[in-house]
CSV table of C-alpha atoms and ligand atoms in Angstrom, one decimal:
chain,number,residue,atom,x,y,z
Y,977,UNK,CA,-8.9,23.3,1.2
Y,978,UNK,CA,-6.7,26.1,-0.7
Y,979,UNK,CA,-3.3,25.9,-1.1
Y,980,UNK,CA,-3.1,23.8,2.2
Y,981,UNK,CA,-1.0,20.5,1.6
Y,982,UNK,CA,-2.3,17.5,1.6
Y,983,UNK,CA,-1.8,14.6,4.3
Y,984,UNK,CA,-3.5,10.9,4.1
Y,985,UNK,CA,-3.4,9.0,7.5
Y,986,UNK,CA,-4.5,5.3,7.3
Y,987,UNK,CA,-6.0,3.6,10.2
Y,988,UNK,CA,-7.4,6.9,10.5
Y,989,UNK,CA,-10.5,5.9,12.9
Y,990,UNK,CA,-8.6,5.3,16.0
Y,991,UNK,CA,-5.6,5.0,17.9
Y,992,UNK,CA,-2.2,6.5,16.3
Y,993,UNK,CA,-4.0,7.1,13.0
Y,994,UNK,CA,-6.8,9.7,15.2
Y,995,UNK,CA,-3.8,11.1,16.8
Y,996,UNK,CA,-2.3,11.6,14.1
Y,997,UNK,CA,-4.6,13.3,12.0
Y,998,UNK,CA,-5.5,15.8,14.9
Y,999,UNK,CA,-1.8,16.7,15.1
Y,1000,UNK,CA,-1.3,17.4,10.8
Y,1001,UNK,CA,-4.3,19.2,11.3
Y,1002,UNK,CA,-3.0,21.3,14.0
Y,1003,UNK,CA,0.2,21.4,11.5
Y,1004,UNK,CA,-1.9,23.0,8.7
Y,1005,UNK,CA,-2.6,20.1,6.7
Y,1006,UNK,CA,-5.5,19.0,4.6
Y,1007,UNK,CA,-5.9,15.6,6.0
Y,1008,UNK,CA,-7.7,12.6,4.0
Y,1009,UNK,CA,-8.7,10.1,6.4
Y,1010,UNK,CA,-8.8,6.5,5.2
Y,1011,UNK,CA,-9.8,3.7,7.5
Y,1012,UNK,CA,-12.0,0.2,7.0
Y,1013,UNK,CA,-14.0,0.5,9.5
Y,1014,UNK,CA,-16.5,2.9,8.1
Y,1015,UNK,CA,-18.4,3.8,11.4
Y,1016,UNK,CA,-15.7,4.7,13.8
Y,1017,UNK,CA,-14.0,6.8,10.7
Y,1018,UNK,CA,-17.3,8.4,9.9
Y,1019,UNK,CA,-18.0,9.5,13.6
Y,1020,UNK,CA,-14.2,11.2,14.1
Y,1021,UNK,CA,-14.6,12.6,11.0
Y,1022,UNK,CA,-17.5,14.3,11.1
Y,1023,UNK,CA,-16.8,15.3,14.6
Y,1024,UNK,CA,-13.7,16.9,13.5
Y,1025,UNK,CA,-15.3,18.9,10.4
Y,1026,UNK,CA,-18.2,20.3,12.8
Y,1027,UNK,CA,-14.9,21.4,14.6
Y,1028,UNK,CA,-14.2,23.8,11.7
Y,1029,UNK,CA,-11.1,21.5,10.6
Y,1030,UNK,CA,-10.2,21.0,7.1
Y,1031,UNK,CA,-10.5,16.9,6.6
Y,1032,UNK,CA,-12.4,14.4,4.7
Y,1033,UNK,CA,-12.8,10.7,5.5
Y,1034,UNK,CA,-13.6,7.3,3.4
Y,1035,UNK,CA,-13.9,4.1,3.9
Y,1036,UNK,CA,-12.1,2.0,2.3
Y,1037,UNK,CA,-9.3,-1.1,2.3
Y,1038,UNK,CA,-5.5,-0.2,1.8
Y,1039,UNK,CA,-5.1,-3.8,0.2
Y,1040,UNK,CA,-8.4,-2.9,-2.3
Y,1041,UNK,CA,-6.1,-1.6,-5.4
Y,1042,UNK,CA,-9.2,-0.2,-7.5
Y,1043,UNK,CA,-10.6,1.7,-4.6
Y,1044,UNK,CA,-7.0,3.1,-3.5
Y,1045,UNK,CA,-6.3,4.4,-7.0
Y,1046,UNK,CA,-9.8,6.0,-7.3
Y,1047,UNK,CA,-9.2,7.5,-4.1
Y,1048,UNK,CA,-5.7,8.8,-5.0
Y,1049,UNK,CA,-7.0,10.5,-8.9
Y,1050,UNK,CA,-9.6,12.1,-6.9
Y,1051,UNK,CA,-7.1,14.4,-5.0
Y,1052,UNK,CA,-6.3,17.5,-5.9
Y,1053,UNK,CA,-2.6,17.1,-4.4
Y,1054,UNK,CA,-1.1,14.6,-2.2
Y,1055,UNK,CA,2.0,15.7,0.0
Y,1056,UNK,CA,2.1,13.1,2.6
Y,1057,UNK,CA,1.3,9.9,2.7
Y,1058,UNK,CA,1.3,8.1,6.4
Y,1059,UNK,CA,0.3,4.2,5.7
Y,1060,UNK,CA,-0.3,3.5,9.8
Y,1061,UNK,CA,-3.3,0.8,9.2
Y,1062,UNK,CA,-2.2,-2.4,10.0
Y,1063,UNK,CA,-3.7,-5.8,12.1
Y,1064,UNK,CA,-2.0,-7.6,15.3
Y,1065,UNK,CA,-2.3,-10.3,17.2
Y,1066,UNK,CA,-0.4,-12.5,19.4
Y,1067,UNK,CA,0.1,-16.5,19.3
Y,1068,UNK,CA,2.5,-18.6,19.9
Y,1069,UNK,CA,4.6,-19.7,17.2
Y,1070,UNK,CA,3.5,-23.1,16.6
Y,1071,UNK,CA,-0.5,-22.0,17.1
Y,1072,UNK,CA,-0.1,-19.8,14.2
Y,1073,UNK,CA,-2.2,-21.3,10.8
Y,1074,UNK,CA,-0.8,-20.2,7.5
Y,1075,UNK,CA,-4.2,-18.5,6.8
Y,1076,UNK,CA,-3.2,-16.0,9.7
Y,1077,UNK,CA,0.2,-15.6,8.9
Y,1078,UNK,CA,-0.9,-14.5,5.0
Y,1079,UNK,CA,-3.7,-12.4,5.9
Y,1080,UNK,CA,-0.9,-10.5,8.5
Y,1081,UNK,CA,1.5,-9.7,5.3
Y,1082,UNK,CA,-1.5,-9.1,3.4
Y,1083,UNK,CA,-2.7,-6.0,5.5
Y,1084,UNK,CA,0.7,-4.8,6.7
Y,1085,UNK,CA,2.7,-5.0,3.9
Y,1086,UNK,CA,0.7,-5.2,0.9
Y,1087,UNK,CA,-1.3,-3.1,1.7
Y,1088,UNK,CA,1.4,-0.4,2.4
Y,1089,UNK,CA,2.7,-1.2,-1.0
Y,1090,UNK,CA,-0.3,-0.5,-2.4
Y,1091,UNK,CA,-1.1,2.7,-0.9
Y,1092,UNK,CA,2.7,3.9,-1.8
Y,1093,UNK,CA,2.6,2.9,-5.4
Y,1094,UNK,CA,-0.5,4.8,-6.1
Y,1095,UNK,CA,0.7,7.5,-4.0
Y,1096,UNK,CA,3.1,7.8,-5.8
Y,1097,UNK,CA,1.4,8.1,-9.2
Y,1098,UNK,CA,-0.2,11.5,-8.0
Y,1099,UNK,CA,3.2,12.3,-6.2
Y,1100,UNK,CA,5.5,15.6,-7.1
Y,1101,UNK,CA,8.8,16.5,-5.8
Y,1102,UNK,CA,8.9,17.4,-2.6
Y,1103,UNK,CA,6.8,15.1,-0.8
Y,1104,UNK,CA,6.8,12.6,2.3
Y,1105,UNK,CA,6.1,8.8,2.7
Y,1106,UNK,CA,6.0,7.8,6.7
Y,1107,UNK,CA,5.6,4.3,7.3
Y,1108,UNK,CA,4.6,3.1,10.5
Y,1109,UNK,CA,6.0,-0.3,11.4
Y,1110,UNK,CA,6.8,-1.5,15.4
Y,1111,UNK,CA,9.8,-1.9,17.7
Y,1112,UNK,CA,8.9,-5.6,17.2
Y,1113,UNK,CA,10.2,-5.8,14.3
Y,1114,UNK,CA,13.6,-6.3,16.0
Y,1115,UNK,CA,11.9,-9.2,18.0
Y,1116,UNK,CA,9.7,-10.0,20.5
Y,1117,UNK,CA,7.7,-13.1,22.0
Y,1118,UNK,CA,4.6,-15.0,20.7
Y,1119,UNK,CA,3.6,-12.5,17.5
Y,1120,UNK,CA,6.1,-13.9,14.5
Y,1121,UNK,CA,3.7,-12.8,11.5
Y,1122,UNK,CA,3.4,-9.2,13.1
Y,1123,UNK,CA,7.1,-9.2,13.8
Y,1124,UNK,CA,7.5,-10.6,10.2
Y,1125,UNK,CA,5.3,-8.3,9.1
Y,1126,UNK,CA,7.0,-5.1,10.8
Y,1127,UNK,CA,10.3,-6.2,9.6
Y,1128,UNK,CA,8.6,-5.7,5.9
Y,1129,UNK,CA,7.5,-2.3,6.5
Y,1130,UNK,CA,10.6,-1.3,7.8
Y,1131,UNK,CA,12.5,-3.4,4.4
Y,1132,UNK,CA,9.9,-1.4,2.0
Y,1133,UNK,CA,10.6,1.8,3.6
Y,1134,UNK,CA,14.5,1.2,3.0
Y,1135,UNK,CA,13.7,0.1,-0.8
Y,1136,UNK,CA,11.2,2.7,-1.9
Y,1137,UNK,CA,13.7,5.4,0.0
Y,1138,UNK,CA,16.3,4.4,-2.7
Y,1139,UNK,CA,14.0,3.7,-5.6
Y,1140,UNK,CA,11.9,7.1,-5.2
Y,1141,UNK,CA,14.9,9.4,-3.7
Y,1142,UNK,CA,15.2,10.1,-7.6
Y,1143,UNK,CA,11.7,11.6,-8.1
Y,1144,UNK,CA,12.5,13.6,-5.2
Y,1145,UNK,CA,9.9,11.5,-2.8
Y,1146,UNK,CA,11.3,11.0,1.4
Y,1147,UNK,CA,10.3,7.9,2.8
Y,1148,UNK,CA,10.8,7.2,6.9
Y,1149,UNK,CA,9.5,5.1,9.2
Y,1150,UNK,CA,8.7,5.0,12.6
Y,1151,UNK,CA,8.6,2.0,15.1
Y,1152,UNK,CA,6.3,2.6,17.8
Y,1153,UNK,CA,6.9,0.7,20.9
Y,1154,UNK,CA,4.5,0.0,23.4
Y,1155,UNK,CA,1.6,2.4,23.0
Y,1156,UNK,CA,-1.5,2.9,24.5
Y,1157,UNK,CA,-4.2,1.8,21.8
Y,1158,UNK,CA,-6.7,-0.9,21.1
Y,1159,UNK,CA,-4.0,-2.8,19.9
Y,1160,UNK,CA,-2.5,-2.5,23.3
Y,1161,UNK,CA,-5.9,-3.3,25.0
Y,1162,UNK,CA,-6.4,-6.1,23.3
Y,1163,UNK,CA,-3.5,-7.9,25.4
Y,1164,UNK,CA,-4.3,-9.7,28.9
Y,1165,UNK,CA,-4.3,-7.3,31.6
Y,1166,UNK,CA,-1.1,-9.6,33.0
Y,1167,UNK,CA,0.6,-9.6,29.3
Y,1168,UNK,CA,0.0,-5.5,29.6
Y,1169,UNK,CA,2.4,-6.0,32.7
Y,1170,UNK,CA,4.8,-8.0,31.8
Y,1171,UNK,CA,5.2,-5.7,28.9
Y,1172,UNK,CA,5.7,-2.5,30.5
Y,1173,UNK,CA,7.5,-3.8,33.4
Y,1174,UNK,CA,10.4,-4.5,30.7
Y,1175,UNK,CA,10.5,-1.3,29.7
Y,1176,UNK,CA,13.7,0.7,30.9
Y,1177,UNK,CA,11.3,3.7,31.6
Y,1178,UNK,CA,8.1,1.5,33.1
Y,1179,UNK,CA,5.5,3.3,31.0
Y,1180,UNK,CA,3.4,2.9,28.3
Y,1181,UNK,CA,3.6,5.6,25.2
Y,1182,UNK,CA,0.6,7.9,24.0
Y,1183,UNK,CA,-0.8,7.9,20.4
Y,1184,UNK,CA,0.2,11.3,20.6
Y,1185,UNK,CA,3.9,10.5,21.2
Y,1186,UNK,CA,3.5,8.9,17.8
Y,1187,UNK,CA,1.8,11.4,16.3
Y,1188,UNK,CA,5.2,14.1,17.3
Y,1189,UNK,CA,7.5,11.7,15.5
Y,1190,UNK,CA,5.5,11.4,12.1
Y,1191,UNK,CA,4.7,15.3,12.4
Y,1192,UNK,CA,8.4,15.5,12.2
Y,1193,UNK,CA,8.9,13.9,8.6
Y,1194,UNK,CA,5.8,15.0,7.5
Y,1195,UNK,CA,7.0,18.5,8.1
Y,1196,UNK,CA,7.9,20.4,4.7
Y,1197,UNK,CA,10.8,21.6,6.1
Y,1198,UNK,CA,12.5,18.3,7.0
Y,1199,UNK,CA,14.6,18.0,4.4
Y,1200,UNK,CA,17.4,15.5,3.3
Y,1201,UNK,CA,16.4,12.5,5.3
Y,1202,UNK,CA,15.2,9.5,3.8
Y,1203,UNK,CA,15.3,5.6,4.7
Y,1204,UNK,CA,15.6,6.1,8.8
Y,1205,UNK,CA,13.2,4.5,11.1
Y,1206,UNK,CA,12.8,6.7,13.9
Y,1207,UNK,CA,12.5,4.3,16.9
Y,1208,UNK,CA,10.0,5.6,19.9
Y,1209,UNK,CA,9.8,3.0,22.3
Y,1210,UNK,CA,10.3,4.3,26.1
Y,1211,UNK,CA,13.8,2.9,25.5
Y,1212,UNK,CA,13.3,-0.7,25.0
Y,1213,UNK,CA,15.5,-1.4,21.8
Y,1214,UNK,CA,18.1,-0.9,24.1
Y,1215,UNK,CA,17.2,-3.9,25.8
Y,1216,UNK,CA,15.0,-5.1,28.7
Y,1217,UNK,CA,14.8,-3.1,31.7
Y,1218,UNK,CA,17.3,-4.4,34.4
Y,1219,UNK,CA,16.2,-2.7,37.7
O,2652,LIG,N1,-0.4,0.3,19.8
O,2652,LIG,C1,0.9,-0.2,19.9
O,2652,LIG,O1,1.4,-0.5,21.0
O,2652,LIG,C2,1.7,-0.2,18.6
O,2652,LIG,C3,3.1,-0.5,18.8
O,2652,LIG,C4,3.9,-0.6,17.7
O,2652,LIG,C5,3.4,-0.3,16.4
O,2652,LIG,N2,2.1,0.0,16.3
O,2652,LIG,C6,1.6,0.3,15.0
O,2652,LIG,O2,1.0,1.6,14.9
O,2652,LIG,C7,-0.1,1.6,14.0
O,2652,LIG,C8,-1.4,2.0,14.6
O,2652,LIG,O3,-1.6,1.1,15.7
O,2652,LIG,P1,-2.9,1.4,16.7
O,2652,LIG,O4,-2.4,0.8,18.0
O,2652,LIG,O5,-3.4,2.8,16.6
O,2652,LIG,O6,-3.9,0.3,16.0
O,2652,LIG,P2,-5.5,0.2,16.1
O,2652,LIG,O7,-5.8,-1.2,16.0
O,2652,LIG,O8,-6.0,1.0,17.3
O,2652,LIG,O9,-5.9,1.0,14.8
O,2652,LIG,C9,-5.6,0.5,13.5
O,2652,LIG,C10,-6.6,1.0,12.5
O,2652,LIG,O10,-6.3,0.5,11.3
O,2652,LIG,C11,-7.5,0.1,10.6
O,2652,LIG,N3,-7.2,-0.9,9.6
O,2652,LIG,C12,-6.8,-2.2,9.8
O,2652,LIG,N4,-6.7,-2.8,8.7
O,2652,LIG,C13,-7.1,-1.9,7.7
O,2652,LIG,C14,-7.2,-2.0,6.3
O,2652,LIG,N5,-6.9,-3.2,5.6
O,2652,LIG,N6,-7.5,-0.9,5.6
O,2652,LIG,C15,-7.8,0.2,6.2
O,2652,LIG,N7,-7.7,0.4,7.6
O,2652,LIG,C16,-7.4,-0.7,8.3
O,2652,LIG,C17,-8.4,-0.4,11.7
O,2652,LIG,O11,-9.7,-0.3,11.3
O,2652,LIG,C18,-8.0,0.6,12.8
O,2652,LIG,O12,-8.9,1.8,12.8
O,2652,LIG,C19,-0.1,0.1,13.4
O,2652,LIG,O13,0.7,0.1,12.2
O,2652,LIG,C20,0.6,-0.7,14.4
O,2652,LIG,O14,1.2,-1.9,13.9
O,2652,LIG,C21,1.2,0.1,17.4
C-alpha cells in the first residue's frame, strides 16, 4: 500500500461501484472495496489483485454500525470515502407498503450516514466525501421511496458539507442519470424505452461515465468545492426530450 491514499467505494461488486474502483485504481489509489454481496465482491476483488492492483475487499453492510467502525479503525488512512451502495425499485405510489418505503431510507440514507460518520472518525484534513445519489431525486414516475431516498442523499451531502467544511473534510455528490447497470436491467425492456427515449441525447450512460465524475472530487487536487451535486444525466434535468 505505501504512501498511496486511500479510497473506499461501496457497492463495490458491480455496476458504478466496479467502475469506480477500476478508475481510483487507475488514479493511484489504495481502494477498500465494501459490498454485501460477498461473492460477486470476492470474485472482482480477487480478479483485480491477481491483476497486480493495490485493493482489498470485505463484505459487509453499510447500515451494520459495528462492522463499519471495525472496518474504518482497521485502516491505516482513509482519504476518500465514495458511499455509492444503495437499493431501487419501482412501484407505483399507492402499491408501495411502508415496510418497503423504510427499508429504501434505511439502505440509502442511513446507511450513508453511517459510513460518513465513521469515516469521519478516522478522517484528516484534506479529505473527500462523494455521495452518489440520482437525477431522480428531482422527480420521476412510479419510484417515490428511491426518489425520497435520493433527495436524502443529496440533503446529507449539503449538511455534512457545512458541518465538516471546518475539519477541513469536501463533501459532493453526484446524480447519475440513466445508466447502464443491474439497476437499469432490472426495468422492463419497454420501461428501458420509454426511459431513454426521454432523454434529450437518446442514450443510456456507462458506469464509467460515473466513475469520471467521482474521479473528479476524489482527485487531491480538487480543491475548494464542497456541497455541489454534479449532475450526469445525458441532459435530462433539463427536461424531457422534445424531438
Ligand atoms: N444505474 C442507474 O441507472 C443509476 C441511476 C442513478 C443513480 N444510480 C445510483 O448509482 C449507485 C450505483 O448504482 P448501480 O446501478 O451500480 O447499482 P447496482 O444495483 O448494480 O449495484 C449496487 C451495489 O450496492 C450493493 N449494496 C446494496 N445494498 C448494500 C448495503 N446495504 N451494503 C453494502 N452494499 C450494498 C449491492 O450488493 C450492489 O453490488 C446507486 O447509489 C444508485 O442509486 C444508479
Amino acid at each position: 500500500m505505501s504512501d498511496k491514499e486511500v479510497a473506499l467505494v461501496t457497492g463495490a461488486g458491480q455496476g458504478i461501484g466496479l467502475a469506480t474502483v477500476r478508475r481510483l485504481l487507475d488514479d493511484g489509489f489504495h481502494v477498500v472495496m465494501v459490498d454485501r454481496n460477498a461473492e460477486p465482491l470476492a470474485t472482482a476483488g480477487q480478479a483485480l489483485h491477481e491483476a497486480g492492483k493495490s485493493v482489498e475487499h470485505h463484505a459487509l453492510s453499510i447500515t451494520d454500525r459495528a462492522a463499519v467502525a471495525t472496518l474504518m479503525k482497521a485502516l491505516p488512512r482513509l482519504d476518500v470515502l465514495v458511499n455509492n451502495a444503495a437499493i431501487f425499485w419501482d412501484g407505483k405510489f399507492d402499491a408501495i407498503t411502508e415496510d418497503d418505503f423504510k427499508a429504501m431510507y434505511e439502505v440509502n440514507v442511513v446507511g450513508t450516514f453511517v459510513m460518513a460518520q465513521e469515516a469521519v472518525k478516522v478522517m484528516k484534513r484534506g479529505a473527500r466525501i462523494i455521495n452518489v445519489a440520482s437525477r431522480a431525486y428531482l422527480a420521476g414516475y412510479a419510484h417515490a421511496p428511491y426518489i425520497t431516498s435520493k433527495a436524502g442523499t443529496v440533503g446529507l451531502t449539503r449538511g455534512m458539507a457545512f458541518d465538516l467544511a471546518e475539519k477541513g473534510i469536501f463533501v459532493n455528490g453526484i446524480a447519475p442519470g440513466l445508466i447502464e447497470t443491474d439497476m437499469f436491467r432490472s426495468l422492463t425492456p419497454e420501461r428501458q424505452q420509454e426511459l431513454i427515449a426521454k432523454q434529450p441525447t437518446k442514450t443510456v450512460g456507462q458506469p464509467e461515465d460515473i466513475a469520471n465524475g467521482i474521479a473528479f472530487f476524489a482527485d487531491p487536487r480538487t480543491k475548494n468545492v464542497t456541497g455541489q451535486i454534479l449532475t450526469l444525466d445525458g441532459g435530462r434535468s433539463m427536461g424531457i426530450s422534445l424531438y
